[in-house]
Coordinates of C-alpha atoms in Angstrom, one line a residue:
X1 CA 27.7 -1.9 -5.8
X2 CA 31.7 -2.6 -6.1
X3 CA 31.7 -2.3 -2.5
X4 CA 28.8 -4.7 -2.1
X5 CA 30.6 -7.3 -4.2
X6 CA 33.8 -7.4 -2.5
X7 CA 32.0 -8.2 0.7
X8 CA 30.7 -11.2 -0.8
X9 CA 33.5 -12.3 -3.0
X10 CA 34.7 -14.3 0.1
X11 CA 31.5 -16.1 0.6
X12 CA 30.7 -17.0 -3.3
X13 CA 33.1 -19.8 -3.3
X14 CA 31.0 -21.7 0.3
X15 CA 27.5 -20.8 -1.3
X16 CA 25.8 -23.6 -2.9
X17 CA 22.0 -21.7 -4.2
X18 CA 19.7 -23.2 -6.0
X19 CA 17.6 -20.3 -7.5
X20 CA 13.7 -21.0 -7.8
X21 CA 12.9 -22.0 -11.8
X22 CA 9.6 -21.6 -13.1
X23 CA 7.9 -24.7 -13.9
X24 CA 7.5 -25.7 -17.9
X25 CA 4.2 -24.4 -18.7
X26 CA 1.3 -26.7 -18.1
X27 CA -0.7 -27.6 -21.1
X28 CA -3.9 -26.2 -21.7
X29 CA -6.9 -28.3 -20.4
X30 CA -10.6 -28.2 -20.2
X31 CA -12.1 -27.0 -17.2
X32 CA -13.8 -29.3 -15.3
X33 CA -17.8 -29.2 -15.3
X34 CA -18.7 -27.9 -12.1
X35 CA -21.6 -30.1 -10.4
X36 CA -23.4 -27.4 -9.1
X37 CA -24.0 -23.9 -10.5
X38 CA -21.7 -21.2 -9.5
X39 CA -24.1 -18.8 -7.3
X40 CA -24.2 -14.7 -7.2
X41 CA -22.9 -14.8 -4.0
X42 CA -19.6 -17.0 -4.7
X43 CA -18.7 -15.0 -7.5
X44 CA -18.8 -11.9 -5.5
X45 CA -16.5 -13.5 -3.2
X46 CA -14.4 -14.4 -6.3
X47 CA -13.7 -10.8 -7.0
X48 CA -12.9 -10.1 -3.3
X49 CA -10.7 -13.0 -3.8
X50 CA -9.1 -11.6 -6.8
X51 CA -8.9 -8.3 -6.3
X52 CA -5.4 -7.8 -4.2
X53 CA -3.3 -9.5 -6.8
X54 CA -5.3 -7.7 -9.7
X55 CA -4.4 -4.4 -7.6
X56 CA -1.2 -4.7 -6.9
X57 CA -0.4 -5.7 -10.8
X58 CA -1.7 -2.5 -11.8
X59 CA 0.2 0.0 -9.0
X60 CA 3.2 -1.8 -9.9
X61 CA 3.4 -1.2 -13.3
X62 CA 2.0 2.2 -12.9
X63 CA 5.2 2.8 -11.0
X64 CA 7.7 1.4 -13.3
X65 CA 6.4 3.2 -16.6
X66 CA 6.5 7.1 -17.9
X67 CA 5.1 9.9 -17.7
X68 CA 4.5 9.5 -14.1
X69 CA 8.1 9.0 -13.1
X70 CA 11.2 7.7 -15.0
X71 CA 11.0 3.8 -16.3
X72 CA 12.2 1.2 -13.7
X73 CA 11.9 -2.5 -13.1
X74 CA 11.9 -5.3 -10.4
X75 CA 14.2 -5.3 -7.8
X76 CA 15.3 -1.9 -7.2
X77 CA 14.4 1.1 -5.1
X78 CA 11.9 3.7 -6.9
X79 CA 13.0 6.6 -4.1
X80 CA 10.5 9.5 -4.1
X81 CA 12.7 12.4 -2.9
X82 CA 9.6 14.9 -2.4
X83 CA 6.9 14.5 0.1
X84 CA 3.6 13.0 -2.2
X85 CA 2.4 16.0 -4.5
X86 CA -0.6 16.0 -6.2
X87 CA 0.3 14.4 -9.2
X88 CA 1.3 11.3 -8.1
X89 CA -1.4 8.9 -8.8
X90 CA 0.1 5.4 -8.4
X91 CA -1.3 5.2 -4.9
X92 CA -4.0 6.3 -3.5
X93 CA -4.0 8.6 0.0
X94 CA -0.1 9.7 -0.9
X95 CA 1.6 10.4 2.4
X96 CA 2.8 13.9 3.7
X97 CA 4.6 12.6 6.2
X98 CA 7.0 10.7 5.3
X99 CA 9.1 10.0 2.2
X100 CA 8.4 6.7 0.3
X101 CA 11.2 3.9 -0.6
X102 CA 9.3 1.5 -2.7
X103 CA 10.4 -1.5 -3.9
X104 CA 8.9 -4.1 -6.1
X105 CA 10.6 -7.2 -5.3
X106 CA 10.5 -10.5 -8.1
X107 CA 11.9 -13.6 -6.4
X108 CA 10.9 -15.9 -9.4
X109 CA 14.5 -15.6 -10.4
X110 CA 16.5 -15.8 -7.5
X111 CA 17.4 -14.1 -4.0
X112 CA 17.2 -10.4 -3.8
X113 CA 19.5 -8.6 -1.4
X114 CA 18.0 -5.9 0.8
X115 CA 20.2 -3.3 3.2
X116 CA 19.0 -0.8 5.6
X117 CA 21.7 2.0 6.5
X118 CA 21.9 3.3 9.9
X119 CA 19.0 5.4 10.6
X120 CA 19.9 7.5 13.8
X121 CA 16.7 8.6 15.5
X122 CA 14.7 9.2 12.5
X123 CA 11.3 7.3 12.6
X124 CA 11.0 4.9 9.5
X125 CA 9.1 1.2 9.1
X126 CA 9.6 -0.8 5.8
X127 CA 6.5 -3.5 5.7
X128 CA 7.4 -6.2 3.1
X129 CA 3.8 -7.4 1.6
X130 CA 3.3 -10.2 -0.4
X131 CA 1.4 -10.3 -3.5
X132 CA -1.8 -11.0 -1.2
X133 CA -1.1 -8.0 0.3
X134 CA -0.4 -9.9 3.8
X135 CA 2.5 -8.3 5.4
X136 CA 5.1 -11.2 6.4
X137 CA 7.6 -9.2 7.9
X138 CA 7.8 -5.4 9.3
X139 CA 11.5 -3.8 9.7
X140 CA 11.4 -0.2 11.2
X141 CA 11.7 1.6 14.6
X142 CA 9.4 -0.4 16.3
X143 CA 10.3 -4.2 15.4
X144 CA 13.8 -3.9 14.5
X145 CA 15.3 -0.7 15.6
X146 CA 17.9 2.0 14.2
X147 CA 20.7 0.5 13.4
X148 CA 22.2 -0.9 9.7
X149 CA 20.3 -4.0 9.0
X150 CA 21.3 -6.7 5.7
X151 CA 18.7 -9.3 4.7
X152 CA 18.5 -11.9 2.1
X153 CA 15.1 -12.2 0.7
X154 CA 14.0 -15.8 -0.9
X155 CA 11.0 -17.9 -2.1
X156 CA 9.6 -20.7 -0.6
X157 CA 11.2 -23.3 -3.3
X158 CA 15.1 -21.6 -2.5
X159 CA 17.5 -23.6 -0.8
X160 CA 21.1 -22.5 -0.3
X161 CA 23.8 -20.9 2.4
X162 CA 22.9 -17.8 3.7
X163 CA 25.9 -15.2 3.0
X164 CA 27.1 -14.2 6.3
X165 CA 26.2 -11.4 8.2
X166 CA 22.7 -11.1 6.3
X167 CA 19.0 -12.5 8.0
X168 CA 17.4 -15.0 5.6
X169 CA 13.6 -13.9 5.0
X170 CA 11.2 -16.2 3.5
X171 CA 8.4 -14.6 1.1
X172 CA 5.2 -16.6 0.7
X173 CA 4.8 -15.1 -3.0
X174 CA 7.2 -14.2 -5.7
X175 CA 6.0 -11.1 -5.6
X176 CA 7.0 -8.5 -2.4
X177 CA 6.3 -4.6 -2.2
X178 CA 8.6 -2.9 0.0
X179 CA 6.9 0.4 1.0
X180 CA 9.3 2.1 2.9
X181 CA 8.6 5.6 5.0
X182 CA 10.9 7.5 6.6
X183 CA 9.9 10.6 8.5
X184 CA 10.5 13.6 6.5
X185 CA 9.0 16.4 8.5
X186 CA 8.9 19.5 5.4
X187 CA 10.1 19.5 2.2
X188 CA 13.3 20.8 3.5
X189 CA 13.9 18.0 5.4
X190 CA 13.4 16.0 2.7
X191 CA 16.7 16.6 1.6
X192 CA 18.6 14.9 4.6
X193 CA 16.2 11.8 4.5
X194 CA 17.4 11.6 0.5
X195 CA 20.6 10.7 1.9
X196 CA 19.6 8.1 4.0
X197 CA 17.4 6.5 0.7
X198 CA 20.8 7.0 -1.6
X199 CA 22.2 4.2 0.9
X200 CA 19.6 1.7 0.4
X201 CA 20.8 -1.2 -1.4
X202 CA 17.9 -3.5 -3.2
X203 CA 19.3 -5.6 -6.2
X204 CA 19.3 -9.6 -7.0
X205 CA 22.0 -11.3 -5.8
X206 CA 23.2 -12.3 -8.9
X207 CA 23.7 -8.7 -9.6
X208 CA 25.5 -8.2 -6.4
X209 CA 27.8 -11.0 -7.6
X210 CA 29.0 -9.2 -10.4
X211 CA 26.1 -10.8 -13.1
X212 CA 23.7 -9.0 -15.2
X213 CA 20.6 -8.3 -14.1
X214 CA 18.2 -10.7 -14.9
X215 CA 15.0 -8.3 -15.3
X216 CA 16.6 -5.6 -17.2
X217 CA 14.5 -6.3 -20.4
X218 CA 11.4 -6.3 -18.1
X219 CA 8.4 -4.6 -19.5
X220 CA 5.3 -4.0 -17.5
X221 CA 1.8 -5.2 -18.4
X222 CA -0.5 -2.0 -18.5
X223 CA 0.2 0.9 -19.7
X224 CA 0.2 3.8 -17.0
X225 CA -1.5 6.0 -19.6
X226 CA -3.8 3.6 -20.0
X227 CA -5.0 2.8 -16.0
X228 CA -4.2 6.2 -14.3
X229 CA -5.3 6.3 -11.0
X230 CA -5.2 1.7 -10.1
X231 CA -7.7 2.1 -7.8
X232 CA -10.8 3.7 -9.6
X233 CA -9.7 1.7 -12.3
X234 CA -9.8 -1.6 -11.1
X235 CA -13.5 -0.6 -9.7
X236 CA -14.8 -0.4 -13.7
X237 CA -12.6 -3.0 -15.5
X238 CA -14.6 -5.5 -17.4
X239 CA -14.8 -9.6 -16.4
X240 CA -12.6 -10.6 -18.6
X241 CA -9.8 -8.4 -18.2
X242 CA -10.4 -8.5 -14.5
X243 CA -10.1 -12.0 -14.0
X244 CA -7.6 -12.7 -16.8
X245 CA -5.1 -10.2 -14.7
X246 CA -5.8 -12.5 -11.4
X247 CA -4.7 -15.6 -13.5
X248 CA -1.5 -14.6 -14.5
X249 CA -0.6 -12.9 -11.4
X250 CA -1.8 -16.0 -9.7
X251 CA 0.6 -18.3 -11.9
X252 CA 3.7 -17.0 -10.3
X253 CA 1.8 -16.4 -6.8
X254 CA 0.6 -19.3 -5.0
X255 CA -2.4 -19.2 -2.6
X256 CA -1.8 -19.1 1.1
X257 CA -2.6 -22.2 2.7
X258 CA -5.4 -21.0 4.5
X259 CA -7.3 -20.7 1.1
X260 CA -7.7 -24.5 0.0
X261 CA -11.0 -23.7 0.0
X262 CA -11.2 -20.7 -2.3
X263 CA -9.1 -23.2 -4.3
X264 CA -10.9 -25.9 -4.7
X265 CA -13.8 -23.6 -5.8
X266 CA -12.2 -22.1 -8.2
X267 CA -10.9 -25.6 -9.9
X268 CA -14.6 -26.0 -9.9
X269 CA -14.9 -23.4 -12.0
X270 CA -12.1 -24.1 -14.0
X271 CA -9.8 -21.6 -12.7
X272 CA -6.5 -22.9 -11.3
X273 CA -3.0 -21.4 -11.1
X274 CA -0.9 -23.7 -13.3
X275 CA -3.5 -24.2 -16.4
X276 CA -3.3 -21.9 -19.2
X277 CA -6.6 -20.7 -19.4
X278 CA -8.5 -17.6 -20.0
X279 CA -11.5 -16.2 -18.9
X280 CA -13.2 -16.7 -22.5
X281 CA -12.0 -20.1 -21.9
X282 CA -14.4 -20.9 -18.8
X283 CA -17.9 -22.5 -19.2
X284 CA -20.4 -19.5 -20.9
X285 CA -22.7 -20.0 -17.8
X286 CA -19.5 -19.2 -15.2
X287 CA -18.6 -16.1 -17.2
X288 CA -21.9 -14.8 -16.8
X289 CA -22.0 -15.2 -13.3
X290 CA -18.6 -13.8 -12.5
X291 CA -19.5 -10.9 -14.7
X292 CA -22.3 -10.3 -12.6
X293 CA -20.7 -10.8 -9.2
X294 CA -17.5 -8.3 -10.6
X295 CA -20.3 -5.7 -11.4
X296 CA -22.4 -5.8 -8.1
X297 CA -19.0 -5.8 -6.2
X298 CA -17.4 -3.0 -8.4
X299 CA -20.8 -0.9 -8.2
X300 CA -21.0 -1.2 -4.0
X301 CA -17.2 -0.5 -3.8
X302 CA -17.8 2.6 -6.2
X303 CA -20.6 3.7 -4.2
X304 CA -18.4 3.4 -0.7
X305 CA -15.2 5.3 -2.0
X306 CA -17.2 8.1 -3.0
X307 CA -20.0 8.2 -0.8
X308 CA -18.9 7.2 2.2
X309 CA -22.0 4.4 2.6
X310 CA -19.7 2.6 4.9
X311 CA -18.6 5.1 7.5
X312 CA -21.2 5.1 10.4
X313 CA -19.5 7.4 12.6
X314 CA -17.7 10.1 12.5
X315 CA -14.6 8.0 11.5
X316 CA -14.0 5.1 9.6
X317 CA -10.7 3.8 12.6
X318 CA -9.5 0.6 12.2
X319 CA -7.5 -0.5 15.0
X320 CA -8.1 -4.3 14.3
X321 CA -6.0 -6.5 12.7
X322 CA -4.3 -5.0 9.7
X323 CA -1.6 -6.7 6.7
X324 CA -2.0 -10.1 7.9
X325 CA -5.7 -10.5 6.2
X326 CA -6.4 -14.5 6.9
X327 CA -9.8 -15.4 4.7
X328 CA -11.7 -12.4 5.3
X329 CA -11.3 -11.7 1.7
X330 CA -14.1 -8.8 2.0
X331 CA -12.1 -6.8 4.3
X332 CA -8.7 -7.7 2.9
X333 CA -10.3 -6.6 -0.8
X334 CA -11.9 -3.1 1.1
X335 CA -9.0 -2.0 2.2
X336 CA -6.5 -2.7 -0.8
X337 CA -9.3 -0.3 -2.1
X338 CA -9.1 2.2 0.5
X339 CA -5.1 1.9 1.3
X340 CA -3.2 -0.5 -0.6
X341 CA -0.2 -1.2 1.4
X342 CA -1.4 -0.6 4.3
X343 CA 1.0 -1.1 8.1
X344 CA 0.2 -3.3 10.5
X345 CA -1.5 -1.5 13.2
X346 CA 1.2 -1.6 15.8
X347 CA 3.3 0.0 13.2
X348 CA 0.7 2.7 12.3
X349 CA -2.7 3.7 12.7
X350 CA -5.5 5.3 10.2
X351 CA -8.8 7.0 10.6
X352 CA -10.8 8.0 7.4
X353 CA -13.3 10.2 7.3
X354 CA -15.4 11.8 5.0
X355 CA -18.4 12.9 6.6
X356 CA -18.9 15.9 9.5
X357 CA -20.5 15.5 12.9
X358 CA -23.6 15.5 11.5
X359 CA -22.9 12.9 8.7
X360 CA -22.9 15.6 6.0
X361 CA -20.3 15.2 3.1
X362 CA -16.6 17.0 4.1
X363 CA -17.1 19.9 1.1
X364 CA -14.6 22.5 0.3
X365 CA -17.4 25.3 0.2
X366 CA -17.7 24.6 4.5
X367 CA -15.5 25.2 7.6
X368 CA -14.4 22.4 9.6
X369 CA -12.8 22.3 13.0
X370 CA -10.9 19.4 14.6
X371 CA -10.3 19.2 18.2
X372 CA -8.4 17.6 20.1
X373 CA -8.2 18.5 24.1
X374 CA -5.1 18.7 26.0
X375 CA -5.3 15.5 27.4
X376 CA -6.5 13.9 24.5
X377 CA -3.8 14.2 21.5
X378 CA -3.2 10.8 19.6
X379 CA -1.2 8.6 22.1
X380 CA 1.8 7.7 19.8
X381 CA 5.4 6.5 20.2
X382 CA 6.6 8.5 16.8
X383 CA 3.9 11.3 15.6
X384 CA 0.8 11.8 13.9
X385 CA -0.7 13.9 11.1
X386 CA -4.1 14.6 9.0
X387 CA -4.0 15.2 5.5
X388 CA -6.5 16.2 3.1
X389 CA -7.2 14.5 -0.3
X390 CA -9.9 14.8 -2.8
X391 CA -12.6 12.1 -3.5
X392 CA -10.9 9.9 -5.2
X393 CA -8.2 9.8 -2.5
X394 CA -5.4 11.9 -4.2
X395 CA -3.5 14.8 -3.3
X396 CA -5.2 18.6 -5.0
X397 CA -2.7 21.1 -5.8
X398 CA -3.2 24.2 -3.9
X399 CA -1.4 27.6 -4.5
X400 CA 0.2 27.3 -0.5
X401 CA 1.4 23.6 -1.5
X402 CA 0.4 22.5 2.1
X403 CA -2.3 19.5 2.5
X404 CA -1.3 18.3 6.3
X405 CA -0.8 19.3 9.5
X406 CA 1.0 17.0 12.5
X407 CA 2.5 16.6 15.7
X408 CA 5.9 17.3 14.1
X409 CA 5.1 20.4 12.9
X410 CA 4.0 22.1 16.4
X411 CA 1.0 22.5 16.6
X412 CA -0.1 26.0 18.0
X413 CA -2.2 25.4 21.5
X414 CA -4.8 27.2 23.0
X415 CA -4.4 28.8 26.5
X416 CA -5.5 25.3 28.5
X417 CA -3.4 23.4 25.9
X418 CA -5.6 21.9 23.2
X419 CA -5.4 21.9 19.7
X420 CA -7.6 23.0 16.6
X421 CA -6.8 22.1 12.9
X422 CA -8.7 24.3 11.0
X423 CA -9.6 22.6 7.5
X424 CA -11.2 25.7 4.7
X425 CA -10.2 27.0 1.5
X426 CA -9.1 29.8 2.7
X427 CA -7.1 30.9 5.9
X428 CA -8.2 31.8 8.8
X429 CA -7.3 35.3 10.3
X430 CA -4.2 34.2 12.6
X431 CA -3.6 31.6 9.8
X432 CA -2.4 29.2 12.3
X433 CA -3.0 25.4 12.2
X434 CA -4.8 25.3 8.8
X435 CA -5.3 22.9 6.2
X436 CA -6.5 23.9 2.5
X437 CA -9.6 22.0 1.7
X438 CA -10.2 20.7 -2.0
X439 CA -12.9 22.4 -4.3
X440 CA -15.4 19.8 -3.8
X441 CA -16.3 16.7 -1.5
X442 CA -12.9 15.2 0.2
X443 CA -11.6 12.9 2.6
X444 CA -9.6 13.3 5.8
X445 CA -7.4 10.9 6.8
X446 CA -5.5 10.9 10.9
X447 CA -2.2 8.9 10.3
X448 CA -0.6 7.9 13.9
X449 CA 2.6 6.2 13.5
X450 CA 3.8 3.7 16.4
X451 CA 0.0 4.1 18.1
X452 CA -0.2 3.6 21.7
X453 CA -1.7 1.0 23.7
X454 CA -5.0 3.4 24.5
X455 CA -5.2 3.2 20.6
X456 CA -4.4 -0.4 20.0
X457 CA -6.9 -0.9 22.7
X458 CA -9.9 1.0 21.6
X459 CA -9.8 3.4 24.7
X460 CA -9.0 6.3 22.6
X461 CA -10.8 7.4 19.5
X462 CA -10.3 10.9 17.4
X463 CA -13.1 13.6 18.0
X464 CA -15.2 14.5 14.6
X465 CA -15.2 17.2 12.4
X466 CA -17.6 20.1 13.3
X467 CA -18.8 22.3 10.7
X468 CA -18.4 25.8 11.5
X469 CA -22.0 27.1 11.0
X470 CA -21.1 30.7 12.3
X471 CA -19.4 32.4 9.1

């Protein structure tokens, strides 16, 4: 940080910023009566609407508060130095792969400074996401390449010199998650990507000036004993609760543009961004009809994450547009469910699954087989993996510690050059190319990192899970 400083001191003098102040808070008013009732169907899409922001409140201060890892605040790295293990429950479908370098960003007070070292020909890609969830900007291999990057991350209100040598990046929302992965390919090669996270530098620029830092008293909303896992939680919070979350996140988060009409439905309602007002505090007949659009909504999702009601093939593969959600608040609200913090698609690739060939539920007590022909391995510019995870999405511990399998691992091939993963509790006789299954029903999930055009494309697709009826 000394270091940091004395690169800047030269520059403090030239710098004229004008940090973004919150605005005095707006007196409480009276929401307007709405002149026409608030239908079933508009308060389903309320909670779609809601639920990113209501979502990402929750994983963030799961991540900043004990017992699931050491107490931390805005604007610094939280640098997981082993690959996902089974209990981390912050996020949901923890990766294998790679090694996570998460950063909750706060701009409300300020620019935040944000360095990359050089990365050498390790594969990494660090999305920044706004409080939406829409990523605004991907640095990694792909867009930006290897070398040491500097950038100087702002809100929309800042206006100021740039100090030299640093890109400026504009966030649409006070709120940014940096989810950083770096290719770790075993735990043993964790150790060198460690070194590369140690020389991340994330801190506010008046901290890199030589001032306090401004969120050091900052204490998180919800209590990580309290939500767990975010994901099933937010699926059986209450109305009130739900909705009361979305308006204060909302406060310091302003709508995309693109959503005026969201907007001016919920003014209808009596829900805008700078009133303080509650969810009690809306008209009796509006609470009852959001309750009852949060419930249908909550009860479908439920039924989807465990069920798998909305895979109708052998995969769920998304290789449309991903991070950058426009109004289709259904989809953008579906997938913060399935994989909050997702990458754009050119950056990486997922397939879900948890049904076999014949639609059955994946179960522990089966075999599975997945193959992939010689000619026919995941076209991809980095690598590729599947990992298992239970039915709520999350990593279950297993006495060989091993829950994926990838192209960086190398594969054993059969005699004309094809691959099988085996996925079963327990090994099979040559023990090669096996994944432990979890006790009960569980998910699959193909990660391909820097896809290839026959995936961006839709020419390629991964071959289903066959149950091995023969034992």
């Amino acid at each position: 940080m000394r270091t940091f400083r004395q690169r800047l001191t030269g520059h403090a003098t030239r710098l004229l910023l004008v940090s973004f102040l919150a605005a005095p808070a707006a007196q409480a008013t009276e929401p307007p009566a709405t002149s026409q009732p608030l239908t079933q169907a508009q308060a389903e899409t309320i909670f779609d609407y809601a639920y990113p922001l209501v979502v990402m409140k929750k994983s963030q201060d799961v991540m900043f508060t004990v017992p699931f890892r050491e107490r931390s605040v805005p604007n610094h790295f939280i640098h997981f130095k082993r690959l996902a293990q089974p209990q981390n429950r912050a996020v949901v479908l923890g990766n294998r792969n790679t090694l996570y370098s998460v950063g909750w960003v706060d701009l409300s007070k300020g620019p935040v400074v944000f360095e990359i070292p050089d990365m050498g020909d390790r594969y990494y890609v660090m999305p920044l996401i706004d409080a939406w969830t829409n990523t605004f900007k991907s640095i990694g291999s792909r867009t930006t390449g290897q070398d040491a990057q500097k950038y100087f991350l702002v809100n929309q209100a800042w206006s100021g010199d740039v100090p030299e040598g640093y890109e400026k990046v504009v966030s649409p929302t006070n709120m940014v998650w940096i989810t950083g992965r770096i290719q770790a390919d075993s735990p043993q090669d964790a150790a060198a990507v460690g070194k590369l996270q140690d020389a991340y530098v994330l801190m506010t620029y008046a901290q890199a000036q030589g001032g306090d830092d401004p969120f050091a008293d900052y204490v998180p909303a919800y209590e990580a004993t309290k939500v767990g896992k975010p994901i099933p939680y937010s699926l059986r919070m209450p109305a009130n609760a739900y909705f009361d979350g979305f308006l204060d996140v909302w406060a310091d988060n302003a709508s995309p543009a693109d959503d005026a009409d969201m907007v001016a439905l919920l003014a209808s309602i009596g829900m805008t961004p700078d009133a303080d007002i509650s969810f009690e505090d809306l008209d009796p007949q509006v609470q009852e009809t959001l309750a009852s659009g949060a419930a249908a909504k909550q009860a479908a999702y439920v039924k989807a994450f465990y069920e798998g009601t909305k895979q109708d093939g052998s995969w769920i593969f998304n290789v449309e547009r991903m991070g950058t959600w426009g109004t289709d608040y259904g989809r953008r609200a579906y997938w913060a469910m399935w994989g909050l913090g997702a990458n754009l698609v050119e950056d990486a690739v997922y397939a879900v699954s948890q049904l076999d060939a014949d639609g059955e539920p994946l179960n522990g007590n089966s075999i599975y087989r997945l193959h992939f022909e010689a000619d026919d391995l995941p076209p991809t510019s980095a690598f590729w993996s599947v990992t298992l995870y239970d039915q709520e999405g999350y990593l279950e511990a297993n006495e060989h510690n091993r829950y994926s399998l990838g192209s960086q691992h190398k594969p054993v091939t059969n005699e004309e050059g094809s691959v099988d993963i085996v996925l079963s509790r327990a090994a099979p006789e040559d023990g090669a190319n096996w994944v432990p299954t979890p006790k009960g029903n569980f998910k699959t999930l193909l990660r391909i990192y820097w896809p290839g055009d026959d995936v961006l494309g839709g020419d390629w697709t991964p071959p289903p899970l066959t149950r091995d009826t023969s034992s």
